[in-house]
PDB file of C-alpha atoms in Angstrom:
ATOM      1  CA  UNK A   1     130.729 122.322  92.113  1.00 82.00           C
ATOM      2  CA  UNK A   2     127.877 121.015  89.615  1.00 90.00           C
ATOM      3  CA  UNK A   3     127.900 117.478  88.373  1.00 96.00           C
ATOM      4  CA  UNK A   4     126.596 115.866  85.060  1.00 97.00           C
ATOM      5  CA  UNK A   5     125.355 112.355  85.207  1.00 97.00           C
ATOM      6  CA  UNK A   6     123.751 112.081  81.450  1.00 98.00           C
ATOM      7  CA  UNK A   7     123.542 108.994  79.055  1.00 97.00           C
ATOM      8  CA  UNK A   8     123.125 108.521  75.201  1.00 98.00           C
ATOM      9  CA  UNK A   9     122.545 105.445  73.681  1.00 97.00           C
ATOM     10  CA  UNK A  10     121.396 104.209  70.456  1.00 97.00           C
ATOM     11  CA  UNK A  11     121.183 100.544  69.836  1.00 97.00           C
ATOM     12  CA  UNK A  12     118.931  97.736  69.436  1.00 97.00           C
ATOM     13  CA  UNK A  13     116.158  95.999  71.613  1.00 97.00           C
ATOM     14  CA  UNK A  14     117.603  92.529  73.066  1.00 96.00           C
ATOM     15  CA  UNK A  15     114.060  91.169  74.017  1.00 95.00           C
ATOM     16  CA  UNK A  16     110.703  92.610  74.065  1.00 96.00           C
ATOM     17  CA  UNK A  17     109.660  95.027  76.921  1.00 96.00           C
ATOM     18  CA  UNK A  18     108.598  93.961  80.735  1.00 92.00           C
ATOM     19  CA  UNK A  19     106.102  96.636  81.979  1.00 96.00           C
ATOM     20  CA  UNK A  20     104.970  96.170  85.689  1.00 96.00           C
ATOM     21  CA  UNK A  21     102.848  98.129  87.905  1.00 96.00           C
ATOM     22  CA  UNK A  22     103.798  99.097  91.675  1.00 95.00           C
ATOM     23  CA  UNK A  23     100.777  98.773  94.006  1.00 96.00           C
ATOM     24  CA  UNK A  24      99.973 102.270  93.346  1.00 95.00           C
ATOM     25  CA  UNK A  25      99.406 101.637  90.060  1.00 94.00           C
ATOM     26  CA  UNK A  26     102.839 103.476  88.546  1.00 96.00           C
ATOM     27  CA  UNK A  27     104.000 101.687  85.344  1.00 97.00           C
ATOM     28  CA  UNK A  28     107.867 100.528  85.095  1.00 97.00           C
ATOM     29  CA  UNK A  29     109.484  99.199  82.127  1.00 97.00           C
ATOM     30  CA  UNK A  30     112.716  97.249  81.619  1.00 96.00           C
ATOM     31  CA  UNK A  31     114.762  96.708  78.319  1.00 96.00           C
ATOM     32  CA  UNK A  32     118.072  96.023  77.374  1.00 96.00           C
ATOM     33  CA  UNK A  33     119.726  97.472  74.497  1.00 97.00           C
ATOM     34  CA  UNK A  34     122.878  96.158  72.428  1.00 97.00           C
ATOM     35  CA  UNK A  35     125.573  98.766  71.523  1.00 97.00           C
ATOM     36  CA  UNK A  36     128.507  97.756  69.428  1.00 95.00           C
ATOM     37  CA  UNK A  37     132.144  99.032  68.519  1.00 93.00           C
ATOM     38  CA  UNK A  38     133.983  98.330  65.130  1.00 92.00           C
ATOM     39  CA  UNK A  39     137.300  98.649  64.785  1.00 90.00           C
ATOM     40  CA  UNK A  40     140.129  96.986  62.683  1.00 91.00           C
ATOM     41  CA  UNK A  41     143.016  94.869  64.323  1.00 89.00           C
ATOM     42  CA  UNK A  42     145.965  96.576  64.019  1.00 90.00           C
ATOM     43  CA  UNK A  43     148.492  93.207  64.648  1.00 90.00           C
ATOM     44  CA  UNK A  44     146.521  91.615  62.045  1.00 90.00           C
ATOM     45  CA  UNK A  45     144.402  93.579  60.385  1.00 90.00           C
ATOM     46  CA  UNK A  46     140.827  91.743  60.924  1.00 92.00           C
ATOM     47  CA  UNK A  47     137.750  93.813  61.749  1.00 93.00           C
ATOM     48  CA  UNK A  48     136.410  93.093  65.119  1.00 92.00           C
ATOM     49  CA  UNK A  49     133.534  94.015  66.972  1.00 93.00           C
ATOM     50  CA  UNK A  50     132.384  94.607  70.653  1.00 95.00           C
ATOM     51  CA  UNK A  51     128.535  94.107  71.844  1.00 96.00           C
ATOM     52  CA  UNK A  52     127.702  95.866  75.216  1.00 96.00           C
ATOM     53  CA  UNK A  53     124.384  95.342  76.751  1.00 97.00           C
ATOM     54  CA  UNK A  54     122.725  97.966  78.962  1.00 97.00           C
ATOM     55  CA  UNK A  55     119.743  97.736  81.110  1.00 97.00           C
ATOM     56  CA  UNK A  56     117.477  99.980  80.760  1.00 97.00           C
ATOM     57  CA  UNK A  57     114.224 101.333  83.241  1.00 97.00           C
ATOM     58  CA  UNK A  58     111.209 103.706  82.026  1.00 97.00           C
ATOM     59  CA  UNK A  59     109.174 104.952  84.370  1.00 97.00           C
ATOM     60  CA  UNK A  60     105.090 106.515  84.272  1.00 96.00           C
ATOM     61  CA  UNK A  61     103.836 107.228  80.990  1.00 95.00           C
ATOM     62  CA  UNK A  62     106.926 106.600  78.942  1.00 96.00           C
ATOM     63  CA  UNK A  63     106.916 103.070  80.379  1.00 97.00           C
ATOM     64  CA  UNK A  64     103.913 102.050  78.999  1.00 96.00           C
ATOM     65  CA  UNK A  65     104.937 103.596  75.481  1.00 95.00           C
ATOM     66  CA  UNK A  66     107.857 101.468  75.817  1.00 96.00           C
ATOM     67  CA  UNK A  67     106.152  98.576  76.277  1.00 95.00           C
ATOM     68  CA  UNK A  68     103.469  99.428  73.735  1.00 94.00           C
ATOM     69  CA  UNK A  69     105.705 100.018  71.213  1.00 94.00           C
ATOM     70  CA  UNK A  70     108.918  98.403  71.586  1.00 95.00           C
ATOM     71  CA  UNK A  71     110.070  95.188  70.360  1.00 95.00           C
ATOM     72  CA  UNK A  72     112.982  92.710  69.928  1.00 96.00           C
ATOM     73  CA  UNK A  73     115.431  94.161  67.401  1.00 95.00           C
ATOM     74  CA  UNK A  74     113.919  97.993  67.289  1.00 95.00           C
ATOM     75  CA  UNK A  75     116.260 100.412  67.052  1.00 96.00           C
ATOM     76  CA  UNK A  76     115.923 102.963  69.966  1.00 97.00           C
ATOM     77  CA  UNK A  77     117.198 106.166  71.071  1.00 98.00           C
ATOM     78  CA  UNK A  78     117.540 106.991  74.684  1.00 97.00           C
ATOM     79  CA  UNK A  79     118.527 109.774  76.838  1.00 98.00           C
ATOM     80  CA  UNK A  80     118.941 108.979  80.877  1.00 98.00           C
ATOM     81  CA  UNK A  81     121.156 108.872  83.900  1.00 98.00           C
ATOM     82  CA  UNK A  82     123.113 106.016  85.243  1.00 98.00           C
ATOM     83  CA  UNK A  83     121.714 104.538  88.488  1.00 97.00           C
ATOM     84  CA  UNK A  84     124.119 101.965  90.360  1.00 96.00           C
ATOM     85  CA  UNK A  85     121.498  99.921  93.181  1.00 92.00           C
ATOM     86  CA  UNK A  86     122.997  97.376  95.507  1.00 92.00           C
ATOM     87  CA  UNK A  87     121.029  93.970  96.241  1.00 89.00           C
ATOM     88  CA  UNK A  88     121.840  90.959  98.152  1.00 92.00           C
ATOM     89  CA  UNK A  89     122.308  87.390  96.469  1.00 91.00           C
ATOM     90  CA  UNK A  90     119.629  85.349  97.670  1.00 91.00           C
ATOM     91  CA  UNK A  91     121.791  82.110  97.621  1.00 93.00           C
ATOM     92  CA  UNK A  92     124.680  83.528  98.890  1.00 93.00           C
ATOM     93  CA  UNK A  93     123.997  86.188 101.037  1.00 91.00           C
ATOM     94  CA  UNK A  94     126.646  88.478  99.160  1.00 94.00           C
ATOM     95  CA  UNK A  95     126.120  92.218  98.159  1.00 94.00           C
ATOM     96  CA  UNK A  96     125.697  92.510  94.367  1.00 94.00           C
ATOM     97  CA  UNK A  97     125.774  95.513  92.281  1.00 95.00           C
ATOM     98  CA  UNK A  98     124.241  96.382  88.806  1.00 93.00           C
ATOM     99  CA  UNK A  99     124.128  99.755  87.043  1.00 95.00           C
ATOM    100  CA  UNK A 100     120.977 100.773  84.982  1.00 96.00           C
ATOM    101  CA  UNK A 101     119.882 103.648  82.920  1.00 98.00           C
ATOM    102  CA  UNK A 102     116.872 105.361  84.012  1.00 98.00           C
ATOM    103  CA  UNK A 103     115.587 106.770  81.082  1.00 97.00           C
ATOM    104  CA  UNK A 104     113.768 110.270  80.604  1.00 96.00           C
ATOM    105  CA  UNK A 105     113.699 110.394  77.176  1.00 97.00           C
ATOM    106  CA  UNK A 106     113.438 107.752  73.870  1.00 96.00           C
ATOM    107  CA  UNK A 107     112.989 108.227  69.994  1.00 95.00           C
ATOM    108  CA  UNK A 108     112.342 105.114  68.452  1.00 94.00           C
ATOM    109  CA  UNK A 109     114.250 104.949  65.203  1.00 93.00           C
ATOM    110  CA  UNK A 110     113.822 103.241  61.996  1.00 84.00           C
ATOM    111  CA  UNK A 111     111.363 103.352  59.286  1.00 64.00           C
ATOM    112  CA  UNK A 112     107.308 103.229  59.441  1.00 55.00           C
ATOM    113  CA  UNK A 113     107.504  99.533  58.805  1.00 52.00           C
ATOM    114  CA  UNK A 114     109.592  98.421  61.957  1.00 48.00           C
ATOM    115  CA  UNK A 115     106.701 100.066  64.016  1.00 46.00           C
ATOM    116  CA  UNK A 116     104.608  97.562  62.484  1.00 42.00           C
ATOM    117  CA  UNK A 117     101.637 100.315  62.508  1.00 38.00           C
ATOM    118  CA  UNK A 118     101.989 102.354  59.226  1.00 35.00           C
ATOM    119  CA  UNK A 119     102.572 105.399  61.539  1.00 37.00           C
ATOM    120  CA  UNK A 120     105.544 107.774  62.031  1.00 41.00           C
ATOM    121  CA  UNK A 121     108.180 107.106  64.531  1.00 43.00           C
ATOM    122  CA  UNK A 122     107.672 109.550  67.557  1.00 53.00           C
ATOM    123  CA  UNK A 123     110.043 111.023  70.693  1.00 57.00           C
ATOM    124  CA  UNK A 124     108.716 110.818  73.944  1.00 57.00           C
ATOM    125  CA  UNK A 125     109.819 112.334  76.916  1.00 60.00           C
ATOM    126  CA  UNK A 126     109.188 112.016  80.747  1.00 51.00           C
ATOM    127  CA  UNK A 127     110.498 113.501  83.595  1.00 42.00           C
ATOM    128  CA  UNK A 128     108.020 111.722  85.870  1.00 43.00           C
ATOM    129  CA  UNK A 129     110.450 109.171  86.986  1.00 41.00           C
ATOM    130  CA  UNK A 130     112.093 108.272  90.444  1.00 40.00           C
TER     131      UNK A 130
END
């Protein structure tokens, strides 16, 4: 049976991107994106908001583009897949898990001014991720 692992996020960067390179020269970039949900509390009538933070990883050319053009607060559209990884806590030795989004497409949102370059926003895709 076929399965689907697809994530679409539209949110704002919580911090500037971090770009690193593997020993073989492959680029990897990590960002965090905040998404928010709003609703009206049925009991109190108050407007409520909940923010969810997502860890996103880019690879290859897409990582380099993200590192160059994305900045804290920037709105971005991301497509990718969910990946859960297991790691060991250095202090306790316990197994830990973290869930990340492995991005394969990105669209920078907002006007020209939010990019700070006077250039049109662009959409980028890269299927060369691991």
